[in-house]
Coordinates of C-alpha atoms in Angstrom, one line a residue:
M1 CA 103.9 85.7 111.5
P2 CA 103.8 86.2 107.7
A3 CA 105.8 83.6 105.7
S4 CA 108.2 86.3 104.6
L5 CA 109.3 86.9 108.2
E6 CA 109.9 83.3 109.2
P7 CA 113.6 83.1 108.6
L8 CA 114.4 86.4 110.4
D9 CA 116.0 84.7 113.3
I10 CA 118.9 83.7 111.0
G11 CA 119.7 87.0 109.3
V12 CA 118.0 89.8 111.3
Q13 CA 116.5 90.4 114.7
I14 CA 113.1 92.1 115.1
P15 CA 113.5 94.9 117.7
Y16 CA 111.5 93.8 120.8
Y17 CA 109.4 97.0 120.8
F18 CA 108.2 96.2 117.3
R19 CA 106.8 92.9 118.5
C20 CA 103.3 92.6 120.0
P21 CA 103.5 91.6 123.7
I22 CA 100.7 89.2 123.1
S23 CA 101.6 87.3 119.9
L24 CA 105.4 88.2 120.0
E25 CA 105.1 88.8 116.3
L26 CA 105.9 91.9 114.2
M27 CA 103.0 94.3 114.7
R28 CA 101.1 95.2 111.5
D29 CA 98.6 97.6 113.0
P30 CA 99.9 98.9 116.4
V31 CA 97.3 100.4 118.7
T32 CA 97.6 101.9 122.1
V33 CA 95.1 101.1 125.0
C34 CA 94.2 103.3 127.9
T35 CA 97.1 102.0 130.0
G36 CA 99.6 103.3 127.5
Q37 CA 100.7 99.9 126.3
T38 CA 100.8 99.2 122.6
Y39 CA 99.6 95.9 120.9
D40 CA 98.8 94.6 117.5
R41 CA 95.1 95.4 116.8
S42 CA 94.1 91.8 116.0
S43 CA 95.8 90.5 119.1
I44 CA 94.3 92.9 121.6
E45 CA 90.9 92.6 120.0
S46 CA 91.0 88.8 120.4
W47 CA 92.1 89.3 124.0
V48 CA 89.2 91.5 124.8
A49 CA 86.7 89.4 122.8
T50 CA 87.5 86.4 125.0
G51 CA 86.3 88.2 128.1
N52 CA 89.6 89.7 129.4
T53 CA 89.2 93.2 130.9
T54 CA 92.8 93.9 132.0
C55 CA 95.9 95.1 130.2
P56 CA 97.9 92.0 129.3
V57 CA 101.2 93.7 130.3
T58 CA 100.4 95.8 133.3
R59 CA 97.3 93.8 134.5
A60 CA 95.6 97.1 135.2
P61 CA 91.9 97.3 134.5
L62 CA 90.9 98.5 131.0
T63 CA 88.5 101.3 131.9
D64 CA 88.2 102.3 128.3
F65 CA 88.3 99.8 125.4
T66 CA 89.1 102.5 122.7
L67 CA 92.1 101.5 120.6
I68 CA 94.2 104.5 119.4
P69 CA 96.3 103.8 116.3
N70 CA 100.0 104.3 117.0
H71 CA 100.9 105.9 113.7
T72 CA 104.5 106.8 114.8
L73 CA 105.3 103.3 115.7
R74 CA 103.7 101.9 112.6
R75 CA 105.8 104.2 110.4
L76 CA 109.0 103.1 112.3
I77 CA 108.1 99.5 111.6
Q78 CA 107.5 100.2 108.0
D79 CA 110.9 102.0 107.7
W80 CA 112.6 99.1 109.4
C81 CA 111.0 96.6 107.0
V82 CA 112.3 98.7 104.0
A83 CA 115.8 98.8 105.5
N84 CA 115.8 95.1 105.9
R85 CA 114.2 94.0 102.7
S86 CA 117.5 92.3 101.6
F87 CA 116.8 89.8 104.3
G88 CA 113.4 89.0 102.8
V89 CA 111.4 91.4 104.9
E90 CA 108.3 92.8 103.2
R91 CA 107.0 96.2 104.1
I92 CA 103.8 96.0 106.1
P93 CA 100.9 97.8 104.4
T94 CA 99.3 100.9 105.9
P95 CA 96.1 99.5 107.6
K96 CA 92.7 101.0 107.0
Q97 CA 91.1 102.3 110.2
P98 CA 88.0 100.5 111.3
A99 CA 84.6 102.2 110.7
D100 CA 83.5 104.7 113.4
P101 CA 80.1 103.5 114.8
V102 CA 79.0 107.2 114.9
L103 CA 79.7 107.5 111.2
V104 CA 77.9 104.2 110.4
R105 CA 74.8 105.3 112.3
S106 CA 74.9 108.7 110.5
L107 CA 75.1 107.0 107.1
L108 CA 72.3 104.6 107.9
N109 CA 70.1 107.5 109.1
R110 CA 70.8 109.4 105.9
A111 CA 70.1 106.4 103.7
S112 CA 66.8 105.6 105.4
S113 CA 65.6 109.2 105.5
G114 CA 62.6 109.3 103.1
S115 CA 62.6 113.1 103.1
G116 CA 66.3 113.4 102.4
P117 CA 67.8 114.3 99.0
Y118 CA 67.9 111.2 96.8
G119 CA 71.5 111.6 95.7
L120 CA 72.7 111.9 99.3
R121 CA 70.8 108.7 100.2
V122 CA 72.5 106.8 97.4
S123 CA 75.9 108.2 98.3
A124 CA 75.4 107.1 101.9
L125 CA 74.7 103.5 100.8
R126 CA 77.8 103.6 98.6
R127 CA 79.9 104.7 101.5
L128 CA 78.5 101.9 103.6
R129 CA 79.3 99.4 100.9
G130 CA 82.9 100.6 100.8
L131 CA 83.2 100.3 104.5
A132 CA 81.6 96.8 104.6
R133 CA 84.0 95.7 101.8
D134 CA 87.1 96.8 103.7
S135 CA 87.0 94.3 106.6
D136 CA 85.1 91.9 108.8
K137 CA 85.5 94.3 111.7
N138 CA 83.6 97.0 109.7
R139 CA 80.9 94.6 108.9
S140 CA 80.5 93.8 112.6
V141 CA 80.3 97.5 113.4
I142 CA 77.7 98.0 110.6
A143 CA 75.6 95.0 111.7
A144 CA 75.6 96.2 115.3
S145 CA 73.8 99.4 114.2
N146 CA 70.6 97.5 113.1
A147 CA 71.8 97.9 109.5
R148 CA 70.3 94.7 108.0
E149 CA 66.8 95.6 109.0
I150 CA 67.2 99.1 107.6
L151 CA 68.8 97.9 104.4
L152 CA 66.0 95.4 103.9
S153 CA 63.4 98.1 104.2
I154 CA 65.2 100.2 101.7
A155 CA 65.8 97.4 99.2
F156 CA 62.2 96.3 99.1
A157 CA 60.5 99.7 99.8
D158 CA 59.2 100.0 96.2
V159 CA 59.6 96.7 94.3
V160 CA 57.8 98.1 91.3
G161 CA 59.4 101.5 91.5
S162 CA 60.7 103.5 88.5
E163 CA 64.2 103.0 87.1
S164 CA 65.3 106.3 88.8
S165 CA 64.3 105.1 92.2
A166 CA 65.7 101.6 91.6
E167 CA 69.3 102.8 92.2
L168 CA 68.6 103.1 95.9
S169 CA 67.3 99.5 96.1
H170 CA 70.3 98.2 94.1
E171 CA 72.8 99.9 96.4
A172 CA 70.9 98.5 99.5
L173 CA 71.1 94.9 98.0
A174 CA 74.8 95.4 97.3
V175 CA 75.4 96.1 101.0
L176 CA 73.1 93.3 102.1
S177 CA 75.0 90.8 99.9
M178 CA 78.0 91.1 102.2
F179 CA 76.0 90.0 105.4
T180 CA 74.5 86.9 106.8
L181 CA 70.8 87.4 107.5
S182 CA 68.9 85.9 110.5
E183 CA 66.1 83.5 109.8
P184 CA 63.4 86.2 110.6
E185 CA 65.1 88.5 108.1
C186 CA 65.2 85.7 105.5
M187 CA 61.5 85.0 106.1
Y188 CA 60.8 88.7 105.6
V189 CA 62.0 88.2 102.0
A190 CA 60.9 84.6 101.3
C191 CA 57.3 84.9 102.5
D192 CA 56.5 87.7 100.0
S193 CA 56.3 86.6 96.4
D194 CA 56.7 90.1 95.2
R195 CA 60.0 90.5 96.9
V196 CA 61.2 87.1 95.6
G197 CA 60.0 88.1 92.1
Y198 CA 61.8 91.4 92.3
M199 CA 65.1 89.7 93.0
V200 CA 64.6 87.2 90.3
N201 CA 63.9 90.0 87.8
L202 CA 67.2 91.7 88.8
L203 CA 69.0 88.5 87.7
F204 CA 68.4 89.8 84.2
H205 CA 69.5 93.4 84.8
S206 CA 71.8 95.1 82.3
S207 CA 74.4 95.5 85.1
I208 CA 76.3 92.4 86.0
D209 CA 76.9 93.8 89.5
V210 CA 73.2 94.2 90.1
R211 CA 72.7 90.6 88.8
V212 CA 75.4 89.2 91.0
N213 CA 74.2 91.1 94.1
S214 CA 70.7 89.9 93.6
A215 CA 71.9 86.3 93.3
A216 CA 73.9 86.7 96.4
V217 CA 70.9 87.8 98.4
I218 CA 68.8 84.9 97.0
E219 CA 71.4 82.4 98.1
I220 CA 71.6 84.0 101.6
V221 CA 67.8 83.8 101.9
V222 CA 67.6 80.2 100.7
A223 CA 70.4 79.1 103.0
G224 CA 69.0 81.0 105.9
I225 CA 65.5 79.5 106.1
R226 CA 64.7 76.0 107.4
S227 CA 61.2 75.7 105.8
P228 CA 61.4 73.2 102.9
E229 CA 58.2 74.8 101.5
L230 CA 59.7 78.3 101.3
R231 CA 62.9 77.0 99.8
A232 CA 60.8 75.2 97.2
Q233 CA 58.8 78.3 96.6
I234 CA 61.9 80.3 95.8
S235 CA 63.5 77.6 93.6
S236 CA 60.2 77.4 91.7
A237 CA 60.1 81.1 90.8
E238 CA 59.9 81.6 87.1
G239 CA 63.3 82.3 85.6
V240 CA 65.4 82.0 88.7
F241 CA 67.6 79.2 87.3
D242 CA 67.9 80.9 83.9
G243 CA 69.1 84.0 85.7
V244 CA 71.7 82.2 87.8
V245 CA 73.0 80.1 84.9
G246 CA 73.3 83.4 82.9
I247 CA 75.6 84.7 85.6
L248 CA 77.8 81.6 85.4
N249 CA 77.9 82.0 81.6
Y250 CA 79.0 85.7 81.9
P251 CA 81.5 85.9 79.0
F252 CA 84.2 88.1 80.7
A253 CA 86.5 87.4 83.5
Y254 CA 84.6 88.1 86.7
P255 CA 85.6 85.8 89.6
R256 CA 82.8 87.1 91.9
A257 CA 80.2 86.2 89.3
L258 CA 81.5 82.6 89.3
K259 CA 81.7 82.4 93.1
I260 CA 78.2 83.8 93.7
G261 CA 76.7 82.0 90.7
I262 CA 77.8 78.5 91.9
K263 CA 76.8 79.2 95.5
T264 CA 73.3 80.2 94.4
L265 CA 72.9 77.3 92.0
F266 CA 74.0 74.8 94.6
A267 CA 71.5 76.3 97.2
L268 CA 68.7 76.1 94.7
C269 CA 69.5 72.6 93.6
L270 CA 69.2 71.3 97.2
V271 CA 65.5 71.4 96.4
K272 CA 65.1 68.0 94.7
Q273 CA 61.8 68.6 93.0
H274 CA 63.1 71.5 90.9
R275 CA 66.4 70.3 89.8
H276 CA 65.0 69.5 86.4
K277 CA 64.6 73.3 86.0
A278 CA 68.3 73.8 86.4
V279 CA 69.0 71.2 83.7
A280 CA 66.5 72.9 81.4
A281 CA 68.2 76.3 82.0
G282 CA 71.5 74.9 80.8
A283 CA 73.2 74.4 84.2
V284 CA 74.9 71.2 82.9
E285 CA 76.7 72.9 80.1
A286 CA 77.7 75.9 82.3
L287 CA 79.1 73.6 85.1
I288 CA 81.2 71.5 82.7
D289 CA 82.4 74.5 80.7
R290 CA 83.4 76.5 83.8
L291 CA 84.6 73.7 86.1
A292 CA 88.3 74.4 85.4
E293 CA 87.9 78.1 86.4
F294 CA 86.6 77.7 89.9
E295 CA 88.7 78.1 93.0
K296 CA 89.0 75.2 95.4
C297 CA 86.0 75.8 97.6
D298 CA 83.9 76.7 94.6
S299 CA 85.1 73.6 92.7
E300 CA 83.8 71.5 95.6
R301 CA 80.5 73.3 95.5
A302 CA 80.3 72.9 91.7
L303 CA 81.0 69.1 91.9
A304 CA 78.5 68.7 94.6
T305 CA 76.0 70.4 92.3
V306 CA 77.0 68.0 89.5
E307 CA 76.4 65.0 91.7
L308 CA 73.0 66.4 92.8
L309 CA 71.9 66.9 89.1
C310 CA 73.2 63.4 88.3
R311 CA 70.6 62.0 90.6
I312 CA 67.7 62.9 88.3
P313 CA 67.2 61.3 84.8
S314 CA 67.3 64.5 82.8
G315 CA 70.5 65.5 84.6
C316 CA 72.2 62.2 83.9
A317 CA 71.2 62.4 80.3
A318 CA 72.5 65.9 79.9
F319 CA 75.9 65.2 81.5
E320 CA 76.3 61.9 79.6
S321 CA 75.7 63.7 76.3
H322 CA 78.5 66.3 77.0
A323 CA 81.8 64.9 75.7
L324 CA 83.9 66.4 78.4
T325 CA 81.9 65.3 81.5
V326 CA 83.4 61.9 82.1
P327 CA 87.1 62.8 81.3
L328 CA 86.9 65.8 83.6
L329 CA 85.4 63.9 86.5
V330 CA 88.0 61.2 86.2
K331 CA 90.8 63.7 86.0
I332 CA 89.5 65.5 89.1
I333 CA 89.7 62.4 91.4
L334 CA 92.5 63.0 94.0
K335 CA 93.4 66.4 92.4
I336 CA 91.5 69.1 94.3
S337 CA 90.4 67.9 97.7
D338 CA 88.9 64.9 99.5
R339 CA 85.4 66.4 99.1
A340 CA 85.9 67.1 95.4
T341 CA 87.0 63.5 95.0
E342 CA 84.0 62.2 96.8
Y343 CA 81.6 64.3 94.7
A344 CA 83.3 63.4 91.4
A345 CA 83.2 59.7 92.3
G346 CA 79.5 60.0 93.2
A347 CA 78.7 61.7 89.9
L348 CA 80.6 59.0 88.0
L349 CA 78.8 56.3 89.8
S350 CA 75.4 57.8 88.9
L351 CA 76.4 58.2 85.3
C352 CA 78.0 54.8 84.8
S353 CA 75.0 53.2 86.5
T354 CA 72.7 54.4 83.7
S355 CA 74.9 54.6 80.7
E356 CA 77.2 52.0 79.0
R357 CA 78.8 54.8 77.0
A358 CA 79.8 56.6 80.2
Q359 CA 81.4 53.3 81.4
R360 CA 83.4 53.0 78.2
D361 CA 84.4 56.7 78.4
A362 CA 85.5 56.3 82.0
V363 CA 87.6 53.3 81.3
A364 CA 89.2 55.1 78.3
A365 CA 89.9 58.1 80.6
G366 CA 91.9 55.9 83.0
V367 CA 89.4 55.6 85.8
L368 CA 90.9 52.2 86.9
T369 CA 94.1 53.8 88.1
Q370 CA 92.3 56.6 89.8
L371 CA 89.9 54.4 91.6
L372 CA 92.6 52.0 92.9
L373 CA 94.6 55.0 94.2
L374 CA 91.4 56.4 95.8
V375 CA 90.6 53.2 97.6
Q376 CA 94.1 53.1 99.1
S377 CA 94.2 56.8 99.9
G378 CA 93.3 58.7 103.1
C379 CA 90.1 60.0 101.5
T380 CA 86.7 59.9 103.2
E381 CA 85.0 56.6 103.8
R382 CA 82.1 57.7 101.6
A383 CA 84.5 58.4 98.7
K384 CA 86.1 54.9 99.1
R385 CA 82.7 53.2 99.2
K386 CA 81.7 55.0 96.0
A387 CA 85.0 54.0 94.4
Q388 CA 84.4 50.4 95.4
M389 CA 80.9 50.4 94.0
L390 CA 82.2 51.9 90.8
L391 CA 84.9 49.3 90.5
K392 CA 82.4 46.5 90.9
L393 CA 80.0 48.2 88.4
L394 CA 82.8 48.4 85.8
R395 CA 84.4 45.0 86.4
D396 CA 83.3 43.7 83.0
S397 CA 84.5 46.8 81.2
W398 CA 88.2 46.6 82.0
P399 CA 90.6 45.6 79.2
H400 CA 91.8 42.0 79.8
D401 CA 95.4 43.0 80.4
S402 CA 94.7 46.2 82.4
F403 CA 95.8 44.5 85.6
T404 CA 98.4 42.1 84.5
K405 CA 100.5 44.7 82.7
S406 CA 100.5 47.2 85.5
D407 CA 103.2 47.1 88.2
D408 CA 101.7 50.0 90.1
F409 CA 99.5 47.8 92.2
A410 CA 101.6 44.7 92.5
G411 CA 101.3 44.8 96.3
T412 CA 97.9 46.2 96.6
D413 CA 95.4 44.8 99.1
V414 CA 92.5 46.0 97.0
V415 CA 90.1 43.2 96.1
L416 CA 89.2 43.3 92.5
F417 CA 85.7 42.2 91.8

């Protein structure tokens, strides 16, 4: 139940016929099954998805799995929400109806019709993109219609086509960027240098949306293949790191550019032999300058990338020369998540192992307190091991009175090296 409805049992009672018989929660998208019973869409879909073929209330067989929206009941629920807003009840939004499989197949046929009017093909892909963006359910319906194979053939039908025909390819890539590709589908792209080169070229397109969609497909392909050779081949493509770093450096607020940019950079940096290209492309500066803007999951991925780049000499040197690197990493410890803490501690360990300046900066930024807290926290064992190694590495750098004047750890069982 939504958080806004949790206290309802104190001030207001939800009418029983507004509750889903399965979840017993207020229905947000009521639908009626062939037995005449009404359920919340998400609940009955989960019921059927787990293999049940009977109506939960009547136990009668479900001879037809079509779910019919109960608009009348939904409007009554919305009116009730409005009438009880003084009790903290928020009005449920009007749900978007899931994509019709017949419509999806029609749009795919229209988009893939080489003899059809070009404008209609483009508009069909735009309609598919809108449907795919609406919900996971829509994406499942689209994927079930062999959409990925069709979209791949459209996206790479003419990799050296004219600017006028490129719009069709760009729209196909925009839809593909919202799906996970199978390994054979990823291989279809990765095994052809022209297709890889085409996507890399799109990283420098005048439209930021085209650039981001291309980066998203590159990340999907790299993550979807198991062959180290093919991964290395993509990460070695001329300009791929420059294009991805350019997306991270996009000067205007665009959260999706940050999300896709860091996902793609991380995937490419997993190939060890080409990490120096990321450093040369300016990845270090982009990561440090953008670190505070990432959401939690993206911050973890960004810090993992920082740790990866700190494992090569050029990466260490670049991070060490950036004045904000060490203070930011120290500040992040225990602030975002256990994973973020582990990556930050690992990056600091690499930096301090090669630079006395980094050691002094870390001490000045208060890393002692952070590491002692980390060792005593419920963080991962790897994070604690890194913290202990860093404490031992920095044992000669602490100010003489840094322990004796602190009451914070008077009863600590941490062994100081």
